[in-house]
C-alpha positions as protocol buffer text, in pm:
chain_id: "A"
residue {
  index: 1
  type: UNK
  ca { x: 1477 y: 105 z: 1037 }
}
residue {
  index: 2
  type: UNK
  ca { x: 1161 y: 206 z: 1220 }
}
residue {
  index: 3
  type: UNK
  ca { x: 825 y: 242 z: 1050 }
}
residue {
  index: 4
  type: UNK
  ca { x: 839 y: 615 z: 1101 }
}
residue {
  index: 5
  type: UNK
  ca { x: 1182 y: 638 z: 936 }
}
residue {
  index: 6
  type: UNK
  ca { x: 1064 y: 421 z: 647 }
}
residue {
  index: 7
  type: UNK
  ca { x: 759 y: 645 z: 602 }
}
residue {
  index: 8
  type: UNK
  ca { x: 976 y: 957 z: 598 }
}
residue {
  index: 9
  type: UNK
  ca { x: 1221 y: 804 z: 345 }
}
residue {
  index: 10
  type: UNK
  ca { x: 938 y: 692 z: 118 }
}
residue {
  index: 11
  type: UNK
  ca { x: 776 y: 1032 z: 131 }
}
residue {
  index: 12
  type: UNK
  ca { x: 1101 y: 1207 z: 34 }
}
residue {
  index: 13
  type: UNK
  ca { x: 1166 y: 969 z: -252 }
}
residue {
  index: 14
  type: UNK
  ca { x: 810 y: 996 z: -371 }
}
residue {
  index: 15
  type: UNK
  ca { x: 807 y: 1374 z: -374 }
}
residue {
  index: 16
  type: UNK
  ca { x: 1129 y: 1378 z: -577 }
}
residue {
  index: 17
  type: UNK
  ca { x: 1000 y: 1125 z: -828 }
}
residue {
  index: 18
  type: UNK
  ca { x: 649 y: 1267 z: -869 }
}
residue {
  index: 19
  type: UNK
  ca { x: 758 y: 1630 z: -900 }
}
residue {
  index: 20
  type: UNK
  ca { x: 658 y: 1793 z: -1227 }
}
residue {
  index: 21
  type: UNK
  ca { x: 452 y: 1500 z: -1355 }
}
residue {
  index: 22
  type: UNK
  ca { x: 84 y: 1419 z: -1354 }
}
residue {
  index: 23
  type: UNK
  ca { x: 30 y: 1200 z: -1051 }
}
residue {
  index: 24
  type: UNK
  ca { x: -235 y: 930 z: -1023 }
}
residue {
  index: 25
  type: UNK
  ca { x: -253 y: 842 z: -657 }
}
residue {
  index: 26
  type: UNK
  ca { x: -464 y: 529 z: -693 }
}
residue {
  index: 27
  type: UNK
  ca { x: -212 y: 376 z: -934 }
}
residue {
  index: 28
  type: UNK
  ca { x: 95 y: 475 z: -737 }
}
residue {
  index: 29
  type: UNK
  ca { x: 271 y: 199 z: -539 }
}
residue {
  index: 30
  type: UNK
  ca { x: 445 y: 457 z: -321 }
}
residue {
  index: 31
  type: UNK
  ca { x: 117 y: 625 z: -228 }
}
residue {
  index: 32
  type: UNK
  ca { x: -26 y: 284 z: -149 }
}
residue {
  index: 33
  type: UNK
  ca { x: 268 y: 200 z: 77 }
}
residue {
  index: 34
  type: UNK
  ca { x: 255 y: 539 z: 247 }
}
residue {
  index: 35
  type: UNK
  ca { x: -114 y: 487 z: 317 }
}
residue {
  index: 36
  type: UNK
  ca { x: -49 y: 142 z: 466 }
}
residue {
  index: 37
  type: UNK
  ca { x: 231 y: 277 z: 686 }
}
residue {
  index: 38
  type: UNK
  ca { x: 15 y: 565 z: 806 }
}
residue {
  index: 39
  type: UNK
  ca { x: -263 y: 325 z: 895 }
}
residue {
  index: 40
  type: UNK
  ca { x: -20 y: 100 z: 1081 }
}
residue {
  index: 41
  type: UNK
  ca { x: 122 y: 395 z: 1276 }
}
residue {
  index: 42
  type: UNK
  ca { x: -232 y: 501 z: 1366 }
}
residue {
  index: 43
  type: UNK
  ca { x: -314 y: 153 z: 1496 }
}
residue {
  index: 44
  type: UNK
  ca { x: 3 y: 144 z: 1706 }
}
residue {
  index: 45
  type: UNK
  ca { x: -92 y: 472 z: 1870 }
}
residue {
  index: 46
  type: UNK
  ca { x: -444 y: 359 z: 1952 }
}
residue {
  index: 47
  type: UNK
  ca { x: -344 y: 20 z: 2096 }
}
residue {
  index: 48
  type: UNK
  ca { x: -25 y: 67 z: 2300 }
}
residue {
  index: 49
  type: UNK
  ca { x: 135 y: -262 z: 2411 }
}
residue {
  index: 50
  type: UNK
  ca { x: 42 y: -362 z: 2762 }
}
residue {
  index: 51
  type: UNK
  ca { x: 325 y: -424 z: 3008 }
}
């Protein structure tokens, strides 16, 4: 599974689980993981592998 696919799956699961409840982002492990994945994707885009 690619990082992008993992990010998409986590986001879908998170939105289902957090729906209708008070959500504290800083205490949420899913939000933390989504943030890490987004940062990793951003780094990959800025530093493409050299051939």
